[in-house]
Short mmCIF file of C-alpha atoms in Angstrom, two decimals:
data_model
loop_
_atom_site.label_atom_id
_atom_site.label_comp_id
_atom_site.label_asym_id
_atom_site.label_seq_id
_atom_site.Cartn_x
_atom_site.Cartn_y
_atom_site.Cartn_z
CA UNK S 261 4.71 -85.15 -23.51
CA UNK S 262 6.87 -83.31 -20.91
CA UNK S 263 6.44 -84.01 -17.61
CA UNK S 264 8.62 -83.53 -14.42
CA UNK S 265 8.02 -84.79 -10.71
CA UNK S 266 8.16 -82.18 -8.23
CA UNK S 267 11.17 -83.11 -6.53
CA UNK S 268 13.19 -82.83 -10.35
CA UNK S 269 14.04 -79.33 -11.78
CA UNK S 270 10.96 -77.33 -13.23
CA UNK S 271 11.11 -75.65 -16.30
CA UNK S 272 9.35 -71.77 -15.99
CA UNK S 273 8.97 -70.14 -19.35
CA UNK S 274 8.41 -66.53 -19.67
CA UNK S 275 7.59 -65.36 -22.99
CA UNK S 276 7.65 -61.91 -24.00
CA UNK S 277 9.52 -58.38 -22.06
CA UNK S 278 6.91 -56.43 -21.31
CA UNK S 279 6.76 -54.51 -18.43
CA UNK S 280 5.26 -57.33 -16.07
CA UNK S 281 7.93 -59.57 -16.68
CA UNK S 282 10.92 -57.18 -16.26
CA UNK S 283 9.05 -56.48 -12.96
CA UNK S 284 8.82 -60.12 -12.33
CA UNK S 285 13.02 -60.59 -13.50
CA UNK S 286 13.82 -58.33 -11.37
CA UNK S 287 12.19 -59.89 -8.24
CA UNK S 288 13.59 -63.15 -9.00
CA UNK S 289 17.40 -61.78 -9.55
CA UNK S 290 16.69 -60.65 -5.89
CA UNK S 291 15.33 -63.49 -4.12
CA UNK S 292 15.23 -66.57 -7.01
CA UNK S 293 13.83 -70.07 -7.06
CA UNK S 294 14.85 -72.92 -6.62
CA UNK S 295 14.78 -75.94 -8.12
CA UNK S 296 13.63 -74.20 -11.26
CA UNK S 297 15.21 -73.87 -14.98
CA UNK S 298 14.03 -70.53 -15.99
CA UNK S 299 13.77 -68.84 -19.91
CA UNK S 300 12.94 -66.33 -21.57
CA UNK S 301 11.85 -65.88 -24.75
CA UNK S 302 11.88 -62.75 -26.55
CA UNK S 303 11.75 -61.33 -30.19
CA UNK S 304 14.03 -58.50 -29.05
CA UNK S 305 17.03 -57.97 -26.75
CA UNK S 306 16.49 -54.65 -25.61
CA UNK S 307 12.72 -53.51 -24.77
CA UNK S 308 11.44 -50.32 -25.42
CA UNK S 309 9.30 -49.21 -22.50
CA UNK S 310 5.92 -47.75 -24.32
CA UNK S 311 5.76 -44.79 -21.86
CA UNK S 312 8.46 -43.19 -23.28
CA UNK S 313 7.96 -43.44 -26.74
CA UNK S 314 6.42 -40.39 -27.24
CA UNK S 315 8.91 -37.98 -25.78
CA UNK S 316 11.46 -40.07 -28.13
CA UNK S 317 8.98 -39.19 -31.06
CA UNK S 318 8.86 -35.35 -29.90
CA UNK S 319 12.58 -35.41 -29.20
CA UNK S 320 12.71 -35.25 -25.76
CA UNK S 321 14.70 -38.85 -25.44
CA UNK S 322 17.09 -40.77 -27.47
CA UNK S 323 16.27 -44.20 -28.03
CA UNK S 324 19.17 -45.52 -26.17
CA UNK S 325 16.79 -43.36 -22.96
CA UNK S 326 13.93 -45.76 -23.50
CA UNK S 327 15.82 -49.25 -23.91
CA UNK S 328 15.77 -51.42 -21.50
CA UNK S 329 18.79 -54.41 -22.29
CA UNK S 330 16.82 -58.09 -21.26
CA UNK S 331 20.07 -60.20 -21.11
CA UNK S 332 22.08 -58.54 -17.86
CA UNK S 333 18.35 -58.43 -16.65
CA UNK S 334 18.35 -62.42 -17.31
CA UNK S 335 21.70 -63.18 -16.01
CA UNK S 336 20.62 -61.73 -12.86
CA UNK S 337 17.59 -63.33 -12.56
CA UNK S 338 19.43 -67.18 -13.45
CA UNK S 339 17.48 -66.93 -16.86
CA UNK S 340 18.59 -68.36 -20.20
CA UNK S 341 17.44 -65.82 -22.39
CA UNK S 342 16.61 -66.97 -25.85
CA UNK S 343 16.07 -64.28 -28.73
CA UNK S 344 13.42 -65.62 -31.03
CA UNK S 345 9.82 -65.10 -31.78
CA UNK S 346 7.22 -67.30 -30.59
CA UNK S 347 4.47 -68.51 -33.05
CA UNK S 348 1.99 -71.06 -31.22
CA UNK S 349 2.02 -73.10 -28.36
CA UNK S 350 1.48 -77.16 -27.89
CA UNK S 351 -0.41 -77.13 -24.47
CA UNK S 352 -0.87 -81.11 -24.30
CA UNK S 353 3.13 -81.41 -24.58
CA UNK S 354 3.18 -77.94 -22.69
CA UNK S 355 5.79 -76.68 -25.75
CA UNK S 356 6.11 -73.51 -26.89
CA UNK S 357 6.64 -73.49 -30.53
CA UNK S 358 9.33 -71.11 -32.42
CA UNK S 359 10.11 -69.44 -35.81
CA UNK S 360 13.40 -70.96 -36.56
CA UNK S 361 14.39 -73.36 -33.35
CA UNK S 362 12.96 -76.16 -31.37
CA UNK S 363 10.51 -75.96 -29.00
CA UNK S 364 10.93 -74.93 -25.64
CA UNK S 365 9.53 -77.27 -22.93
CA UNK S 366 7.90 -75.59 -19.95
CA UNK S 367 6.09 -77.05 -16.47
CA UNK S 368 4.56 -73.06 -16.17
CA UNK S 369 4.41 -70.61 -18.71
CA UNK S 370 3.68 -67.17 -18.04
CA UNK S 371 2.90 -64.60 -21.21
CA UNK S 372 3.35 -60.97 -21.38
CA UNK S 373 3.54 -60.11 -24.75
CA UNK S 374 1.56 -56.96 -25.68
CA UNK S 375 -0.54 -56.42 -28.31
CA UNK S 376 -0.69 -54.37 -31.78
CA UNK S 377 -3.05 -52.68 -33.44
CA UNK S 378 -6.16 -54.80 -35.61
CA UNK S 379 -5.56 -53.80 -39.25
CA UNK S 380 -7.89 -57.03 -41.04
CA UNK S 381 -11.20 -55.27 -40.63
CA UNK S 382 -10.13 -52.34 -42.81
CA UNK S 383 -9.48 -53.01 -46.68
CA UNK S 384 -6.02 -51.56 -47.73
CA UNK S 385 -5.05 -50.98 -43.86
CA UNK S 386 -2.52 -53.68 -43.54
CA UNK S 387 -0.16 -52.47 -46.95
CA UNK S 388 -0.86 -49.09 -46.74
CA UNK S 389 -1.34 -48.12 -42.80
CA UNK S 390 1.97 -48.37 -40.34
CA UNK S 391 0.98 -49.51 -36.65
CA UNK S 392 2.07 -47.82 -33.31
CA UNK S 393 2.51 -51.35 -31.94
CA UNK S 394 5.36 -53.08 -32.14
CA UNK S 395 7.15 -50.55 -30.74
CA UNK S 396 10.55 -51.61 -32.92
CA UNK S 397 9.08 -51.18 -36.27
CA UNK S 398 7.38 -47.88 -35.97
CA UNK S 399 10.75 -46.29 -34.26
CA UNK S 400 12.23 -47.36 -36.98
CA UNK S 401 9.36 -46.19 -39.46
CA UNK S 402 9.55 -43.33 -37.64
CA UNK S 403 13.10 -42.61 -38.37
CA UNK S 404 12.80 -43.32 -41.92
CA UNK S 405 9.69 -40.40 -42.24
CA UNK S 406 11.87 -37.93 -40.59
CA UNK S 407 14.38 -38.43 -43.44
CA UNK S 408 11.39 -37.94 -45.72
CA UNK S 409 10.39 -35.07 -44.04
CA UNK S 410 13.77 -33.27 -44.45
CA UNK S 411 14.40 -34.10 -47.66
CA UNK S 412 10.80 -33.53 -49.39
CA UNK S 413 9.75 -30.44 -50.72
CA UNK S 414 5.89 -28.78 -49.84
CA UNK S 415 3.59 -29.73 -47.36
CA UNK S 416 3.36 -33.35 -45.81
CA UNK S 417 0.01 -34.71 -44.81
CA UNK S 418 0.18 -37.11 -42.06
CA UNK S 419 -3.30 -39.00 -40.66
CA UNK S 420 -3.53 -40.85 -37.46
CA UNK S 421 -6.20 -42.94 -37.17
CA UNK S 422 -7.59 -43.68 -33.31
CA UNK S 423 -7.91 -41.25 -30.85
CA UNK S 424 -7.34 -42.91 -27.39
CA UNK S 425 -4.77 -41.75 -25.40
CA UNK S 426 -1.91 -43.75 -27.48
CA UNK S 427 -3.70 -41.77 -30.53
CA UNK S 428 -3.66 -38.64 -29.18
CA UNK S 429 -0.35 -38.52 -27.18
CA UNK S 430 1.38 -39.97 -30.50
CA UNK S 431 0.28 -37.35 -33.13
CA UNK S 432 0.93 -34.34 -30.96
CA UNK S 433 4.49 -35.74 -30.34
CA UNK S 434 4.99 -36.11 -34.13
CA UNK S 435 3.74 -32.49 -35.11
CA UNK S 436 6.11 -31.50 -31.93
CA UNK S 437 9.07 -33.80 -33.11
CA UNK S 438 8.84 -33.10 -36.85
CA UNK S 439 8.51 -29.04 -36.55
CA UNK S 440 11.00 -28.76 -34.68
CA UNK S 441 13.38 -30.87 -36.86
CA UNK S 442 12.32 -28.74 -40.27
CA UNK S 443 12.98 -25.46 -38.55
CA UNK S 444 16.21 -27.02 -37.71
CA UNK S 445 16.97 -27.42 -41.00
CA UNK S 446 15.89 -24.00 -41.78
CA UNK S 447 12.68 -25.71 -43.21
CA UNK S 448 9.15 -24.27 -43.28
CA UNK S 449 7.66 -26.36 -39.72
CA UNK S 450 4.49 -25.11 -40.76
CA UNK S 451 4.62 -27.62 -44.21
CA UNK S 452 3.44 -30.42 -41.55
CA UNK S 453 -0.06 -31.23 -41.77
CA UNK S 454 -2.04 -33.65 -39.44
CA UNK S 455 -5.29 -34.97 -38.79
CA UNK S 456 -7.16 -37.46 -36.76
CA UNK S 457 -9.27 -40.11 -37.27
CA UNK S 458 -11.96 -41.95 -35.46
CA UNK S 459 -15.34 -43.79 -34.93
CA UNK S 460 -15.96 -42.61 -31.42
CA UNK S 461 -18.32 -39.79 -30.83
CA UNK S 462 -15.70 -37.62 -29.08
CA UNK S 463 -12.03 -37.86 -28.71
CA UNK S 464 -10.52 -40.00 -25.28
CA UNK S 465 -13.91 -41.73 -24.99
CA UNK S 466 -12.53 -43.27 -22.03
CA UNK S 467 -11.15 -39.99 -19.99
CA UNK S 468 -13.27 -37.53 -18.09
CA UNK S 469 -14.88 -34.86 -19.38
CA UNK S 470 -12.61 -32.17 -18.13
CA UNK S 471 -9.33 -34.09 -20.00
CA UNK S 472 -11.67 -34.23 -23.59
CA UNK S 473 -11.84 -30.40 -23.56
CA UNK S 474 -8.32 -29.79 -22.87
CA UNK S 475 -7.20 -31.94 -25.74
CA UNK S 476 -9.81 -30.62 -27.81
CA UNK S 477 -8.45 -27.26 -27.12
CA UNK S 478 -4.81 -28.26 -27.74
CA UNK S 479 -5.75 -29.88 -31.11
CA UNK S 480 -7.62 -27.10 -32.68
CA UNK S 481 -4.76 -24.61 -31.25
CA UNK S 482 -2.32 -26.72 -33.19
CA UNK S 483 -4.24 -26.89 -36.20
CA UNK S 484 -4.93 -30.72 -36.42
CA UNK S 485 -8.18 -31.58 -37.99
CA UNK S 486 -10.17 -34.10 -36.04
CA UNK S 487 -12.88 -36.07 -37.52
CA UNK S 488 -15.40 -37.90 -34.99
CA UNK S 489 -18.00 -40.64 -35.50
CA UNK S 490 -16.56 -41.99 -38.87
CA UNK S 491 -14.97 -45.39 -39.29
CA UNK S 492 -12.41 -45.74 -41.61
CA UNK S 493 -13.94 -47.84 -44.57
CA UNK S 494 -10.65 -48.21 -46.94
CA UNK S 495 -6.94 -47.32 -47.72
CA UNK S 496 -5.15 -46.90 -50.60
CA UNK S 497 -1.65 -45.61 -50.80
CA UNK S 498 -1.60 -41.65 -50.23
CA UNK S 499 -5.82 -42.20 -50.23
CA UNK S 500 -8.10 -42.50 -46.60
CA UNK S 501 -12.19 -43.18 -47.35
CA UNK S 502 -13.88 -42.74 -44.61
CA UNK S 503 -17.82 -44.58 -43.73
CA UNK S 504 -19.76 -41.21 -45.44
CA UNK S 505 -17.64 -41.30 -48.30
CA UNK S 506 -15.15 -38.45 -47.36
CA UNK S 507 -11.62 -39.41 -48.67
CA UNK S 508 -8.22 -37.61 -47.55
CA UNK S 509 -5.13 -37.48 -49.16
CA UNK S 510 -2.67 -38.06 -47.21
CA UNK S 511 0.98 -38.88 -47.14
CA UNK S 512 1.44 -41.72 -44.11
CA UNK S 513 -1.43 -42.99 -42.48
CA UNK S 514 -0.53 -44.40 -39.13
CA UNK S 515 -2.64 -47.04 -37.25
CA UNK S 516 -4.00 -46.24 -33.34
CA UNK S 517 -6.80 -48.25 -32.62
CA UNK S 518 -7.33 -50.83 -30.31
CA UNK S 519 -5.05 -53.29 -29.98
CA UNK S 520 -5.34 -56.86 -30.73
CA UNK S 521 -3.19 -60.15 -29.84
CA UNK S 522 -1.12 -62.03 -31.73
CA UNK S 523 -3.62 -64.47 -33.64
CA UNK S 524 -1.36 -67.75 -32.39
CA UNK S 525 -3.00 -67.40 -29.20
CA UNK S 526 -6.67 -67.88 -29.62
CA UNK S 527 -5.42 -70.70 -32.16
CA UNK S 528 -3.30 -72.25 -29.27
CA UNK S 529 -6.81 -73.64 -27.59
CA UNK S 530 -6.27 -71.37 -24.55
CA UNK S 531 -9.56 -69.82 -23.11
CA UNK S 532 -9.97 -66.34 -24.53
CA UNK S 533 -12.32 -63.34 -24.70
CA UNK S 534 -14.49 -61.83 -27.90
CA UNK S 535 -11.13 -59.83 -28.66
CA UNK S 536 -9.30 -62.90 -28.51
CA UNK S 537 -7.14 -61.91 -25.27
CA UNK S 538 -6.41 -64.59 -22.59
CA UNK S 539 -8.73 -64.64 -20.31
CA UNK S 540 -7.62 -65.00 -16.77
CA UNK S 541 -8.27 -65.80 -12.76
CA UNK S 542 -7.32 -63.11 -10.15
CA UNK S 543 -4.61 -65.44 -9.89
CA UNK S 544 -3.11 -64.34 -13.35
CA UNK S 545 -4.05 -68.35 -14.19
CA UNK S 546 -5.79 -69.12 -17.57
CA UNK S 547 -9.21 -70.15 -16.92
CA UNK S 548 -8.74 -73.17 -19.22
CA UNK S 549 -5.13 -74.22 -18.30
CA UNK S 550 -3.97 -73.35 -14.76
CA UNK S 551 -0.36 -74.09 -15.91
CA UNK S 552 -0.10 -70.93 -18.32
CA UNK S 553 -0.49 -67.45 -17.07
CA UNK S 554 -1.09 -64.12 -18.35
CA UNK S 555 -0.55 -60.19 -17.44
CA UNK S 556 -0.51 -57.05 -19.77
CA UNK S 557 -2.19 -56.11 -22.86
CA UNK S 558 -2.44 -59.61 -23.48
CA UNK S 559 -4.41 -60.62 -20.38
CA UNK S 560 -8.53 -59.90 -19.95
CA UNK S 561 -9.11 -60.46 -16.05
CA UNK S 562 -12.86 -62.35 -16.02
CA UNK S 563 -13.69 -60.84 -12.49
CA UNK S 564 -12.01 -57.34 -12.32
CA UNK S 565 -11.32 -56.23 -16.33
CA UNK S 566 -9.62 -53.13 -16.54
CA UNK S 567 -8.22 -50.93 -19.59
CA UNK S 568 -5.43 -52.38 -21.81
CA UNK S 569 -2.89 -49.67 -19.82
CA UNK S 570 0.67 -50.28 -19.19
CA UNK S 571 -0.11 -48.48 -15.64
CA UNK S 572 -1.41 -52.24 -14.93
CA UNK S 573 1.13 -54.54 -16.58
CA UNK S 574 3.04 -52.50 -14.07
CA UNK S 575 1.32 -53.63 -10.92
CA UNK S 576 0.98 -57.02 -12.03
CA UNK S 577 4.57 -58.00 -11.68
CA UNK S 578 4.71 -58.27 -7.78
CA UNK S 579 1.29 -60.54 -7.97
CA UNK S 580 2.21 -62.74 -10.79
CA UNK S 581 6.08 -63.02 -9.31
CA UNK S 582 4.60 -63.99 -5.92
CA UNK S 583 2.04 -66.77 -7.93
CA UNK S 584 5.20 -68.24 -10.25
CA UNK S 585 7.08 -68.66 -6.56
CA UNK S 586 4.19 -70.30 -5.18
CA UNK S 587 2.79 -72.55 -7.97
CA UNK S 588 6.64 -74.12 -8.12
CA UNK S 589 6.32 -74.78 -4.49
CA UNK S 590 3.07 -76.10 -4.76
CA UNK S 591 1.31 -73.67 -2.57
CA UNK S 592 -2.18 -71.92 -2.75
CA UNK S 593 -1.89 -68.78 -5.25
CA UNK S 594 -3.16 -65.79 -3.65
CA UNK S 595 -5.40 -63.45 -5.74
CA UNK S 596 -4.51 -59.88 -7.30
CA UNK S 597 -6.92 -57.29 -6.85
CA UNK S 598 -5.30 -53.99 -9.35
CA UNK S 599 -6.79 -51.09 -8.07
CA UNK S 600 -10.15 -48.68 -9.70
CA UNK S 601 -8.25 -45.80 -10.09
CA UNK S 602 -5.23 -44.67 -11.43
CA UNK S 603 -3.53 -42.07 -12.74
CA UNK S 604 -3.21 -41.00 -16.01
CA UNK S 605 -0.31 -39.11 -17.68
CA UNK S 606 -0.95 -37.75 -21.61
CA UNK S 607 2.23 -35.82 -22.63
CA UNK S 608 1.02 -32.98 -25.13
CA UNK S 609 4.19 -32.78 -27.61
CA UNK S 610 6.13 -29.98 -26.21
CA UNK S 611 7.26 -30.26 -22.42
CA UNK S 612 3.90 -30.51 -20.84
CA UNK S 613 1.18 -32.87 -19.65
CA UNK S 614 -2.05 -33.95 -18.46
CA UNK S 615 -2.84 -35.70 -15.23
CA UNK S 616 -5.92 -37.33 -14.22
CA UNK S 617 -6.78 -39.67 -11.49
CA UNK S 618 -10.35 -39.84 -9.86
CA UNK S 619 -12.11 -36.87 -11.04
CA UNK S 620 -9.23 -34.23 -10.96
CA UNK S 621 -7.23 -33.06 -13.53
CA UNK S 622 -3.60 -31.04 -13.75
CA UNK S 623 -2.17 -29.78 -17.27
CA UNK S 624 1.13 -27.50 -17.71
CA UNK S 625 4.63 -28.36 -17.39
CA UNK S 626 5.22 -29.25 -14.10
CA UNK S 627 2.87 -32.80 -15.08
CA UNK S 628 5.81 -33.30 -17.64
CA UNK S 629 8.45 -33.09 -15.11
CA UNK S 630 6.06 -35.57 -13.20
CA UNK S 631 5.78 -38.24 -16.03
CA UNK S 632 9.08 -37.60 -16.70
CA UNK S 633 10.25 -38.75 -13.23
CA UNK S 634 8.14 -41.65 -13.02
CA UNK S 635 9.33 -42.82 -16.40
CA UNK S 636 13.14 -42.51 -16.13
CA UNK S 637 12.72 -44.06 -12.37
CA UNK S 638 10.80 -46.87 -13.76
CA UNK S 639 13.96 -47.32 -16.56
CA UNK S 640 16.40 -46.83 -13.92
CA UNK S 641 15.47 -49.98 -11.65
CA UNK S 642 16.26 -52.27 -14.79
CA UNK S 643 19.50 -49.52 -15.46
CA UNK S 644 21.26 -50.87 -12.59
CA UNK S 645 20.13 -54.18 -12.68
CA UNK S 646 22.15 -53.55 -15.83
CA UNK S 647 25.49 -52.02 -14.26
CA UNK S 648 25.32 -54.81 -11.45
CA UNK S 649 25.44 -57.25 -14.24
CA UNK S 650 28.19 -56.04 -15.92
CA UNK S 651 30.33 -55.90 -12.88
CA UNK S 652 29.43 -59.70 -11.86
#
């Protein structure tokens, strides 16, 4: 078993990029710790950040726009970084386990590692559907369709199935992005067929009532068929069956839903929720082993839950920085309270978008510009972290 005294060098272990731990590298490349052997362990070098990956879909970005490179990041921060993928952890010898190298010994762990789409509860889904989430894999899915879509001949039927904001915001970005790559090519745009797919009653079950009807509007503009208060039941390749027995042909069939976490983590014997998320204090501490801590898609908080939304993996990086600092100086954490309301950005495609916060809602082109501004900002804080790096 591992085990340190305080007055020896702790290992901190931070396992995943997602946008609470850049927040939290960043931090600690500005004021670090002491006494402290930091890592991190990721399964890729340069993270994509999720807000952004719809305007790469519709064109508006090249991927090098939305990368964010981890290792200057690191070398800033004092952290080894170590490119790998983490499949389980051993919380009695406080180890986290890896495909393909030794375990990495940690004092406090900290995990902010997203989450992906659920394909098990759908027969067919997990050979025949492509998920949103990972990010890597579907930009590079992604890639390889557009290819298709240049090269094929006739119409091309495209489903998305969920129709949250991730659902929604992705298939009008792909009709956007693929249309205006066929007429490019002096193809027919119109040859690009989509629909959507879901269980809920109404589209953005989550968003006010005044966002629905604009989307609802902007999808039967656009020509997208939207089906409502059907599960899917079954895939097949190029076949969709929905719960009343309707089936769709279709060419892809891309995956939207809720999200779910990696299954190592419920297995792990960390305290989790129905979903099998880690549940956590207002601390950002698991409620079963104070040494580990959570933030992100990953994380359910017990006392204040809030949407899986990356507007609060965000936030969480000053709290959870300030809680790592204190918990290696042995000091009393101090509780995060992320706030009710926030705002909401839904890019439609072309240049334009949707805001919402609090009852009041925006849509044109000026709310691009807006998202657009918040997004490169956000990139550009980890951009010169990068340049700084490179000069050291």
């Amino acid at each position: 078993m591992h085990r340190v005294e305080s007055a020896q060098i702790k290992e901190l272990v931070l396992v995943g990029g997602g946008h609470t731990h850049l927040g939290v590298l960043e931090r600690l490349s500005r004021s670090p710790l002491g006494a402290v052997r930091l890592t991190v362990i990721c399964r890729e070098e340069s993270t994509p950040y999720s807000g952004m990956l719809p305007g790469l879909i519709a064109g508006h970005y090249a991927s090098a726009d939305i990368h964010i490179d981890l290792r200057p990041l690191c070398r800033l921060a004092g952290a080894r970084f170590v490119h790998g993928e983490v499949t389980g952890l051993d919380l009695a010898g406080r180890l986290v386990l890896c495909a393909e190298r030794p375990p990495v010994p940690y004092d406090l762990l900290s995990l902010n590692i997203g989450s992906a789409p659920d394909l098990r509860a759908v027969p067919g889904a997990a050979a025949s559907a492509v998920p949103v989430r990972p990010i890597e894999p579907f930009i590079a899915h992604w890639q390889a369709l557009c290819h298709r879509a240049l090269e094929r001949r006739g119409p091309l039927h495209i489903g998305v199935v969920g129709a949250g904001a991730g659902g929604v915001e992705i298939l009008l970005a792909i009709q956007f992005g693929l249309r205006q790559r066929l007429a490019a090519a002096g193809k027919n745009p119109n040859d690009v067929h989509l629909s959507l797919f879901t269980d809920s009653a109404r589209i953005l079950p989550t968003h006010d009532r005044r966002t629905r009807r604009i989307f609802e509007h902007l999808l039967a503009e656009r020509g997208i068929q939207v089906r409502t208060g059907q599960a899917v039941t079954a895939l097949a390749p190029g076949r969709l069956t929905l719960a009343d027995g309707s089936v769709y042909l279709l060419d892809e069939v891309l995956w939207a839903t809720s999200a779910a976490p990696p299954p190592w983590i419920a297995r792990s014997g960390l305290a989790v929720d129905a979903q099998g998320f880690v549940t956590v204090r207002n601390t950002l501490q698991s409620i079963s082993h104070p040494e580990v801590f959570a933030a992100g898609d990953v994380a359910t908080m017990i006392d204040q839950p809030r949407p899986k939304a990356g507007v609060f993996a965000v936030r969480a990086a000053k709290p959870l920085a300030q809680n790592l600092r204190r918990a290696v100086l042995g000091r009393a954490l101090r509780p995060f309270k992320p706030q009710a309301h926030f705002l909401s950005l839904i890019s439609t495609g072309d240049p334009c978008a949707v805001a919402s916060r609090n009852g009041w809602v925006l849509h044109g082109p000026v709310m691009w510009r807006w998202k657009n501004w918040i997004d490169r900002r956000f990139v550009s804080r980890f951009r010169i972290a990068d340049t700084d790096a490179a000069r050291s």
